[in-house]
Tab-separated table of C-alpha atoms in Angstrom:
chain	number	residue	atom	x	y	z
E	1	MET	CA	96.034	65.764	104.174
E	2	THR	CA	95.261	67.402	100.840
E	3	LYS	CA	91.566	67.263	99.953
E	4	ASP	CA	91.124	69.700	97.083
E	5	LEU	CA	93.633	69.385	94.238
E	6	SER	CA	92.473	72.647	92.654
E	7	ALA	CA	93.237	74.508	95.875
E	8	PHE	CA	96.575	72.700	96.103
E	9	ALA	CA	97.392	73.886	92.571
E	10	ARG	CA	96.485	77.495	93.367
E	11	GLU	CA	98.614	77.472	96.530
E	12	ARG	CA	101.646	75.951	94.784
E	13	GLY	CA	101.460	77.493	91.296
E	14	ILE	CA	100.922	74.122	89.637
E	15	LYS	CA	100.008	74.053	85.930
E	16	TYR	CA	99.700	70.287	85.357
E	17	PHE	CA	98.980	67.098	87.249
E	18	MET	CA	100.295	63.669	86.326
E	19	ILE	CA	97.479	61.266	87.238
E	20	SER	CA	99.454	58.038	87.589
E	21	PHE	CA	98.713	54.360	88.095
E	22	THR	CA	100.959	51.301	88.041
E	23	ASP	CA	100.095	48.277	85.903
E	24	LEU	CA	100.750	44.602	86.688
E	25	PHE	CA	104.277	44.668	85.261
E	26	GLY	CA	105.232	47.739	87.292
E	27	GLY	CA	104.863	50.135	84.370
E	28	GLN	CA	103.893	53.627	85.452
E	29	ARG	CA	101.103	55.040	83.302
E	30	ALA	CA	99.933	58.629	83.452
E	31	LYS	CA	97.924	61.385	81.844
E	32	LEU	CA	99.140	64.955	82.009
E	33	VAL	CA	96.118	67.017	83.051
E	34	PRO	CA	95.991	70.833	83.097
E	35	THR	CA	95.035	72.330	86.427
E	36	GLN	CA	91.887	73.792	84.893
E	37	ALA	CA	90.541	70.245	84.458
E	38	ILE	CA	91.702	68.696	87.739
E	39	ALA	CA	88.474	69.295	89.664
E	40	ASP	CA	86.525	67.144	87.208
E	41	MET	CA	89.306	64.550	87.168
E	42	GLN	CA	89.338	64.367	90.950
E	43	GLU	CA	85.635	63.575	90.843
E	44	GLU	CA	85.407	61.349	87.773
E	45	GLY	CA	88.971	60.209	87.079
E	46	ALA	CA	91.169	60.247	83.991
E	47	GLY	CA	90.105	57.789	81.306
E	48	PHE	CA	92.375	54.995	80.040
E	49	ALA	CA	92.035	52.040	77.692
E	50	GLY	CA	93.148	49.288	80.059
E	51	PHE	CA	94.125	46.909	77.246
E	52	ALA	CA	96.822	49.377	76.170
E	53	THR	CA	98.699	48.705	79.438
E	54	TRP	CA	99.781	45.502	81.183
E	55	LEU	CA	96.421	44.610	82.631
E	56	ASP	CA	94.380	41.565	81.646
E	57	LEU	CA	91.755	43.554	79.754
E	58	SER	CA	90.626	43.552	76.140
E	59	PRO	CA	89.767	46.346	73.690
E	60	ALA	CA	86.132	45.423	74.288
E	61	HIS	CA	86.260	46.452	77.955
E	62	PRO	CA	84.724	49.825	78.822
E	63	ASP	CA	86.874	52.809	79.778
E	64	MET	CA	88.947	52.466	82.926
E	65	PHE	CA	89.169	55.574	85.076
E	66	ALA	CA	92.061	56.462	87.357
E	67	ILE	CA	90.746	58.387	90.363
E	68	PRO	CA	93.544	60.488	91.904
E	69	ASP	CA	94.156	60.000	95.620
E	70	PRO	CA	94.831	63.543	96.881
E	71	SER	CA	96.632	62.251	99.982
E	72	SER	CA	99.448	61.034	97.697
E	73	VAL	CA	100.018	64.238	95.720
E	74	ILE	CA	103.648	65.351	95.269
E	75	GLN	CA	104.811	68.551	93.629
E	76	LEU	CA	107.786	67.652	91.430
E	77	PRO	CA	110.787	69.274	93.133
E	78	TRP	CA	112.701	69.405	89.835
E	79	LYS	CA	109.707	70.795	87.873
E	80	PRO	CA	107.487	72.599	90.399
E	81	GLU	CA	104.797	73.490	87.871
E	82	VAL	CA	103.862	69.778	87.732
E	83	ALA	CA	102.390	67.559	90.473
E	84	TRP	CA	102.263	63.751	90.534
E	85	VAL	CA	99.343	61.958	92.146
E	86	ALA	CA	98.769	58.221	92.544
E	87	ALA	CA	95.398	56.981	91.358
E	88	ASP	CA	93.026	54.077	91.973
E	89	CYS	CA	91.550	52.346	88.926
E	90	ILE	CA	87.803	51.829	88.563
E	91	MET	CA	85.592	50.513	85.765
E	92	GLU	CA	81.863	51.238	85.620
E	93	GLY	CA	82.035	52.533	89.186
E	94	THR	CA	83.721	49.414	90.593
E	95	PRO	CA	87.375	49.044	91.630
E	96	VAL	CA	89.472	47.090	89.135
E	97	GLU	CA	90.484	44.201	91.387
E	98	GLN	CA	93.648	43.354	89.440
E	99	ALA	CA	95.012	46.924	89.577
E	100	PRO	CA	98.056	46.804	91.909
E	101	ARG	CA	97.193	49.760	94.165
E	102	ASN	CA	93.717	48.303	94.676
E	103	VAL	CA	95.271	44.902	95.487
E	104	LEU	CA	97.403	46.528	98.178
E	105	LYS	CA	94.513	48.538	99.627
E	106	ALA	CA	92.482	45.332	99.943
E	107	GLN	CA	95.307	43.726	101.962
E	108	ILE	CA	95.633	46.794	104.180
E	109	ALA	CA	91.883	46.613	104.848
E	110	LYS	CA	92.212	42.955	105.890
E	111	ALA	CA	94.956	43.877	108.347
E	112	ALA	CA	92.863	46.758	109.670
E	113	GLU	CA	89.978	44.372	110.402
E	114	LEU	CA	92.380	42.623	112.786
E	115	GLY	CA	93.365	45.931	114.375
E	116	LEU	CA	96.760	45.877	112.680
E	117	ASN	CA	98.730	48.397	110.641
E	118	VAL	CA	101.649	47.154	108.537
E	119	LYS	CA	104.618	49.503	108.273
E	120	THR	CA	107.469	48.958	105.851
E	121	GLY	CA	110.623	50.491	104.474
E	122	VAL	CA	112.369	49.617	101.209
E	123	GLU	CA	115.989	49.782	100.066
E	124	ALA	CA	115.694	50.393	96.329
E	125	GLU	CA	119.089	49.851	94.689
E	126	PHE	CA	119.896	51.148	91.210
E	127	PHE	CA	122.737	51.554	88.717
E	128	LEU	CA	123.684	54.765	86.946
E	129	VAL	CA	124.584	53.687	83.414
E	130	THR	CA	125.250	55.128	79.972
E	131	THR	CA	122.210	56.168	77.975
E	132	ASP	CA	122.284	52.984	75.883
E	133	GLY	CA	122.498	50.879	79.055
E	134	SER	CA	125.589	49.010	77.894
E	135	GLU	CA	127.949	49.963	80.734
E	136	ILE	CA	128.174	51.829	84.005
E	137	SER	CA	128.393	55.586	83.627
E	138	ASP	CA	131.619	56.123	85.605
E	139	PRO	CA	134.659	54.578	83.864
E	140	ALA	CA	136.779	55.221	86.981
E	141	ASP	CA	134.480	53.073	89.158
E	142	THR	CA	136.569	49.894	88.914
E	143	ALA	CA	137.344	48.851	92.517
E	144	GLU	CA	137.159	45.140	93.329
E	145	LYS	CA	135.209	45.986	96.482
E	146	PRO	CA	133.431	49.232	95.591
E	147	CYS	CA	130.844	49.236	98.398
E	148	TYR	CA	130.827	52.571	100.290
E	149	ASP	CA	133.559	53.870	97.951
E	150	GLN	CA	134.030	57.490	98.987
E	151	GLN	CA	135.544	58.750	95.734
E	152	ALA	CA	133.005	56.937	93.560
E	153	VAL	CA	129.984	58.330	95.391
E	154	MET	CA	131.430	61.848	95.192
E	155	ARG	CA	131.945	61.533	91.437
E	156	ARG	CA	128.179	61.125	91.239
E	157	TYR	CA	127.499	63.746	93.933
E	158	ASP	CA	125.468	65.987	91.621
E	159	VAL	CA	122.931	63.237	90.894
E	160	ILE	CA	122.745	61.652	94.360
E	161	ALA	CA	122.668	64.934	96.283
E	162	GLU	CA	119.962	66.379	94.043
E	163	ILE	CA	117.729	63.348	94.628
E	164	CYS	CA	118.417	63.387	98.378
E	165	ASP	CA	117.720	67.128	98.592
E	166	TYR	CA	114.343	66.478	97.005
E	167	MET	CA	113.509	63.657	99.429
E	168	LEU	CA	114.370	65.955	102.341
E	169	GLU	CA	112.238	68.702	100.799
E	170	LEU	CA	109.336	66.242	100.527
E	171	GLY	CA	109.647	65.311	104.206
E	172	TRP	CA	110.503	61.653	103.613
E	173	GLY	CA	113.168	61.583	106.302
E	174	ALA	CA	116.043	60.674	103.995
E	175	TYR	CA	118.944	59.632	106.199
E	176	GLN	CA	121.752	58.057	104.168
E	177	ASN	CA	123.091	57.472	100.664
E	178	ASP	CA	125.883	55.160	99.604
E	179	HIS	CA	127.723	53.544	96.768
E	180	GLU	CA	126.578	49.941	96.806
E	181	ASP	CA	128.387	46.633	96.327
E	182	ALA	CA	128.585	46.761	92.526
E	183	ASN	CA	130.498	49.226	90.414
E	184	GLY	CA	128.090	51.935	89.323
E	185	GLN	CA	125.447	50.969	91.902
E	186	PHE	CA	123.824	53.172	94.572
E	187	GLU	CA	121.295	52.990	97.388
E	188	MET	CA	119.360	55.814	99.053
E	189	ASN	CA	117.345	55.362	102.237
E	190	TRP	CA	114.345	57.131	103.709
E	191	GLU	CA	112.203	56.453	106.791
E	192	PHE	CA	109.702	53.600	106.959
E	193	ASP	CA	105.974	54.367	106.830
E	194	ASP	CA	102.530	52.804	106.441
E	195	ALA	CA	102.597	50.230	103.632
E	196	LEU	CA	100.530	52.287	101.167
E	197	LYS	CA	102.611	55.409	101.758
E	198	THR	CA	105.794	53.393	101.300
E	199	ALA	CA	104.468	51.947	98.037
E	200	ASP	CA	103.527	55.408	96.722
E	201	LYS	CA	106.935	56.785	97.709
E	202	HIS	CA	108.692	53.774	96.177
E	203	SER	CA	106.795	54.301	92.925
E	204	PHE	CA	107.605	58.018	92.891
E	205	PHE	CA	111.237	57.362	93.868
E	206	LYS	CA	111.797	55.237	90.761
E	207	PHE	CA	110.240	57.957	88.599
E	208	MET	CA	112.340	60.647	90.296
E	209	VAL	CA	115.647	58.758	90.081
E	210	LYS	CA	115.152	58.044	86.386
E	211	SER	CA	114.160	61.658	85.705
E	212	ILE	CA	117.149	63.171	87.520
E	213	ALA	CA	119.538	60.719	85.884
E	214	GLU	CA	118.197	61.741	82.468
E	215	LYS	CA	118.582	65.399	83.423
E	216	HIS	CA	122.294	64.713	83.979
E	217	GLY	CA	122.699	62.834	80.712
E	218	LEU	CA	122.699	59.414	82.375
E	219	ARG	CA	120.300	56.513	82.722
E	220	ALA	CA	119.148	54.862	85.956
E	221	THR	CA	118.157	51.217	85.976
E	222	PHE	CA	116.543	49.087	88.684
E	223	MET	CA	117.007	45.955	86.544
E	224	PRO	CA	117.709	42.982	88.857
E	225	LYS	CA	120.966	41.888	87.191
E	226	PRO	CA	122.094	44.335	84.503
E	227	PHE	CA	125.713	43.122	84.413
E	228	PRO	CA	127.182	39.625	84.793
E	229	GLY	CA	129.765	39.386	87.542
E	230	LEU	CA	128.364	42.344	89.483
E	231	THR	CA	125.953	42.337	92.414
E	232	GLY	CA	122.336	42.775	91.296
E	233	ASN	CA	119.757	45.355	92.326
E	234	GLY	CA	117.905	44.213	95.408
E	235	CYS	CA	114.908	45.884	97.009
E	236	HIS	CA	115.091	44.649	100.600
E	237	CYS	CA	111.933	45.316	102.572
E	238	HIS	CA	111.818	45.896	106.344
E	239	VAL	CA	108.515	44.877	107.908
E	240	SER	CA	106.814	45.560	111.230
E	241	VAL	CA	103.175	45.390	112.310
E	242	TRP	CA	101.567	47.760	114.796
E	243	ASP	CA	98.402	47.646	116.904
E	244	ASN	CA	95.856	50.459	116.729
E	245	ASP	CA	97.246	51.977	119.922
E	246	GLY	CA	100.657	52.414	118.301
E	247	THR	CA	102.272	49.388	119.957
E	248	ASN	CA	104.652	47.296	117.894
E	249	ALA	CA	102.821	43.964	117.680
E	250	PHE	CA	106.002	42.220	116.543
E	251	ALA	CA	108.112	43.288	119.522
E	252	ASP	CA	108.613	41.126	122.627
E	253	ASN	CA	111.950	41.449	124.384
E	254	ASP	CA	111.315	38.222	126.299
E	255	MET	CA	111.205	36.182	123.079
E	256	PRO	CA	114.142	35.045	120.931
E	257	PHE	CA	115.264	37.811	118.539
E	258	GLY	CA	112.745	40.142	120.244
E	259	LEU	CA	110.055	38.775	117.922
E	260	SER	CA	106.589	38.250	119.424
E	261	ALA	CA	104.344	35.251	118.751
E	262	LYS	CA	102.393	37.383	116.245
E	263	GLY	CA	105.614	38.381	114.546
E	264	LYS	CA	106.849	34.803	114.412
E	265	HIS	CA	103.591	33.567	112.841
E	266	PHE	CA	103.657	36.446	110.325
E	267	LEU	CA	107.216	35.427	109.477
E	268	GLY	CA	105.991	31.838	109.270
E	269	GLY	CA	103.597	32.895	106.520
E	270	ILE	CA	106.441	34.501	104.589
E	271	MET	CA	108.510	31.319	104.850
E	272	LYS	CA	105.518	29.143	103.951
E	273	HIS	CA	104.738	31.069	100.766
E	274	ALA	CA	108.219	32.296	99.787
E	275	SER	CA	108.613	30.182	96.655
E	276	ALA	CA	105.246	31.324	95.325
E	277	MET	CA	105.833	34.935	96.403
E	278	ALA	CA	108.932	34.983	94.218
E	279	VAL	CA	106.851	35.482	91.073
E	280	ILE	CA	105.919	38.890	92.547
E	281	THR	CA	109.078	39.795	94.459
E	282	ASN	CA	111.244	38.626	91.543
E	283	PRO	CA	108.972	39.108	88.542
E	284	THR	CA	111.232	38.953	85.489
E	285	VAL	CA	113.347	36.437	83.615
E	286	ASN	CA	116.398	38.476	84.614
E	287	SER	CA	115.434	38.285	88.327
E	288	TYR	CA	116.671	34.706	88.575
E	289	LYS	CA	120.154	35.696	87.468
E	290	ARG	CA	120.314	37.630	90.750
E	291	ILE	CA	118.950	35.172	93.307
E	292	ASN	CA	120.718	32.191	91.735
E	293	ALA	CA	123.910	33.994	90.804
E	294	PRO	CA	127.465	32.693	91.217
E	295	ARG	CA	129.853	34.681	93.371
E	296	THR	CA	130.343	38.247	92.136
E	297	MET	CA	133.538	40.281	91.813
E	298	SER	CA	133.102	41.601	95.364
E	299	GLY	CA	132.933	38.055	96.734
E	300	ALA	CA	129.205	37.774	97.549
E	301	THR	CA	125.877	38.154	95.746
E	302	TRP	CA	124.056	39.540	98.817
E	303	ALA	CA	120.984	37.716	97.464
E	304	PRO	CA	119.348	34.547	98.835
E	305	ASN	CA	118.701	31.294	97.001
E	306	THR	CA	117.232	29.269	99.864
E	307	VAL	CA	114.166	29.755	102.085
E	308	THR	CA	115.912	30.294	105.432
E	309	TRP	CA	115.874	32.895	108.205
E	310	THR	CA	118.360	34.097	110.765
E	311	GLY	CA	119.265	36.834	113.236
E	312	ASN	CA	121.570	39.634	112.125
E	313	ASN	CA	123.108	37.744	109.193
E	314	ARG	CA	122.825	38.974	105.606
E	315	THR	CA	123.279	35.613	103.862
E	316	HIS	CA	119.707	34.362	104.454
E	317	MET	CA	116.365	35.204	102.847
E	318	VAL	CA	115.040	36.794	106.045
E	319	ARG	CA	117.132	38.663	108.586
E	320	VAL	CA	115.872	39.714	112.024
E	321	PRO	CA	118.281	42.570	112.785
E	322	GLY	CA	116.579	43.722	115.984
E	323	PRO	CA	113.408	43.476	118.079
E	324	GLY	CA	110.037	44.011	116.443
E	325	ARG	CA	110.894	43.821	112.744
E	326	PHE	CA	112.450	41.699	110.057
E	327	GLU	CA	114.100	42.274	106.695
E	328	LEU	CA	112.962	40.333	103.620
E	329	ARG	CA	115.987	40.181	101.317
E	330	LEU	CA	114.248	38.355	98.474
E	331	PRO	CA	112.746	41.221	96.380
E	332	ASP	CA	114.668	42.825	93.540
E	333	GLY	CA	114.553	46.119	91.692
E	334	ALA	CA	111.918	44.941	89.201
E	335	THR	CA	109.295	44.237	91.848
E	336	ASN	CA	106.050	46.187	91.564
E	337	PRO	CA	105.993	48.672	94.502
E	338	TYR	CA	102.336	47.916	95.288
E	339	LEU	CA	102.335	44.171	94.725
E	340	LEU	CA	105.479	43.806	96.856
E	341	GLN	CA	103.682	45.257	99.860
E	342	ALA	CA	100.473	43.367	99.074
E	343	VAL	CA	102.079	39.922	98.882
E	344	ILE	CA	104.025	40.461	102.111
E	345	ILE	CA	100.817	41.354	103.940
E	346	ALA	CA	98.834	38.522	102.328
E	347	ALA	CA	101.437	35.880	103.208
E	348	GLY	CA	101.965	37.276	106.695
E	349	LEU	CA	98.264	37.443	107.560
E	350	ASP	CA	97.845	33.872	106.349
E	351	GLY	CA	100.707	32.905	108.625
E	352	MET	CA	98.990	34.561	111.579
E	353	ALA	CA	95.661	32.909	110.741
E	354	THR	CA	97.240	29.457	110.582
E	355	ASN	CA	99.821	29.905	113.379
E	356	ALA	CA	102.514	29.154	110.821
E	357	ASP	CA	105.893	28.145	112.178
E	358	PRO	CA	108.852	29.736	110.363
E	359	GLY	CA	110.943	26.685	111.184
E	360	PRO	CA	114.437	26.679	112.650
E	361	HIS	CA	116.719	29.645	112.299
E	362	TYR	CA	120.284	29.232	111.108
E	363	ASP	CA	123.322	31.251	112.096
E	364	ILE	CA	125.664	29.920	109.410
E	365	ASP	CA	127.111	31.732	106.406
E	366	MET	CA	124.798	30.445	103.672
E	367	TYR	CA	127.298	31.336	100.948
E	368	LYS	CA	129.935	29.051	102.457
E	369	GLU	CA	127.943	26.455	104.405
E	370	GLY	CA	124.495	26.482	102.811
E	371	HIS	CA	125.101	23.023	101.376
E	372	SER	CA	125.005	21.644	104.922
E	373	ILE	CA	121.268	22.422	105.257
E	374	LYS	CA	119.514	19.553	103.530
E	375	ASP	CA	115.819	20.240	104.136
E	376	ALA	CA	115.461	23.992	103.434
E	377	PRO	CA	113.452	24.689	100.259
E	378	ARG	CA	115.339	26.313	97.414
E	379	LEU	CA	113.923	29.364	95.747
E	380	PRO	CA	112.741	28.991	92.128
E	381	LEU	CA	115.504	28.638	89.570
E	382	ASN	CA	113.672	30.656	86.919
E	383	LEU	CA	110.472	32.556	86.224
E	384	LEU	CA	108.677	29.430	85.014
E	385	ASP	CA	109.384	27.638	88.303
E	386	ALA	CA	108.044	30.667	90.178
E	387	LEU	CA	104.910	30.720	88.023
E	388	ARG	CA	104.326	27.054	88.773
E	389	GLU	CA	104.815	27.627	92.501
E	390	MET	CA	102.255	30.427	92.517
E	391	GLY	CA	99.942	28.485	90.213
E	392	SER	CA	99.808	25.579	92.644
E	393	ASN	CA	99.458	27.743	95.763
E	394	GLU	CA	95.696	28.154	96.094
E	395	GLU	CA	95.988	29.748	99.545
E	396	LEU	CA	98.139	32.613	98.357
E	397	GLN	CA	96.128	33.094	95.170
E	398	LEU	CA	92.949	33.354	97.229
E	399	ALA	CA	94.592	35.693	99.733
E	400	MET	CA	95.764	37.999	96.928
E	401	GLY	CA	92.411	37.841	95.147
E	402	LYS	CA	91.415	35.421	92.412
E	403	GLU	CA	90.917	38.099	89.749
E	404	PHE	CA	94.370	39.523	90.385
E	405	SER	CA	96.032	36.109	90.590
E	406	SER	CA	94.435	34.906	87.368
E	407	ALA	CA	95.375	38.069	85.473
E	408	TYR	CA	98.929	38.181	86.790
E	409	LEU	CA	99.704	34.524	86.136
E	410	LYS	CA	98.212	34.731	82.643
E	411	LEU	CA	100.262	37.752	81.595
E	412	LYS	CA	103.467	36.476	83.202
E	413	GLN	CA	103.064	33.114	81.468
E	414	THR	CA	102.758	34.997	78.173
E	415	GLU	CA	105.956	36.871	79.033
E	416	TRP	CA	107.767	33.585	79.719
E	417	ASN	CA	106.480	32.126	76.438
E	418	SER	CA	107.791	35.177	74.613
E	419	TYR	CA	111.195	34.738	76.247
E	420	VAL	CA	111.608	31.060	75.399
E	421	SER	CA	110.525	31.623	71.789
E	422	HIS	CA	113.216	34.277	71.348
E	423	PHE	CA	116.282	33.161	69.352
E	424	SER	CA	119.482	34.175	71.125
E	425	ARG	CA	123.120	34.504	70.145
E	426	TRP	CA	123.942	31.748	72.673
E	427	GLU	CA	121.829	29.263	70.706
E	428	ARG	CA	123.684	29.957	67.478
E	429	GLU	CA	127.107	29.906	69.107
E	430	ASN	CA	126.431	26.588	70.817
E	431	THR	CA	124.289	24.807	68.244
E	432	LEU	CA	125.215	25.996	64.744
E	433	ASP	CA	127.887	23.341	64.292
E	434	ILE	CA	126.139	20.455	66.042
């Protein structure tokens, strides 16, 4: 584990550090710091005006400092003279409780008090599009069922292989890359890890993918639903919980699906809080065009719209593909890498504390037979519904931290208000002649 960033710079020939933090809306904020100043920054942090980012702060608040976490440092493979390092936000010597990385670290600490370590892996899907974002970048990518398309992935070999080479170089354990279910869409997978490490890697991955796409004259987007009629960008999250001795606390081969009592209660917490969690896992207006979408060109959305769970079946919100873990298929590409992990842990720990029952599992194809399940809750239809679900869920707000919950709900409500006050072309086309 790196302790001294100055020594790290000398060993690697680094000229600059990007001291980076993520705000409530998932925006990555950074200061570019010359190596000569990094020792002071490692001790005192880089100063920011919090109000200038998406945090619930005012211009009257004192300086916020981002303290780099040296264990997260990554030398940019495509620009080796620069290193990126995730940072924790403090103000007047105290952690900023609404800052997403701090929110996640607080949840990890709660799990640790129970002798538990949450490990996760994410599947961050993205589109490669033209620089103006108006269409996919490959005009030949037109197949009706483009998933795993061999020719299409090779036409973007230069971009995908360069990113994968870098993940291998960084020791992430990259193991597969594919063309996804939508034209122009890709997914790249690396090994699961401790929740904080996964969040840091997820944050860096988005930065890296966008940077390499730009290098090749393209644009990468993780937008949940950038094109009507095409499958949206999901960010499925695989979750397992481990005891201090390295035993998978979710695994029990004598139980249905190989899921232990602890695992089932953790899952119960996810099911219990799913509708409120959506405001974090699906945080934008556009998110609800993915999870409530009609059938796509390929024949399926691959996204849930109902709070149900199953075994190895991809049409439900939660899939248990094998013993000792489950896959949450709710999150999308806009989710904040740190808040995603934090809300999963918060909901799951609440489920364990209350012995929450996930309810019955279903083996049916939800896209064809979902109408036959009458009592399963539906996911929110829009961002406002999700805000209301979270706003009325005192348990989850408390579990995530009141300062965070208040700040997040306030800023997201402002975002919704901005959306509904916007005049659209649809309004004119459908109302001008009324």
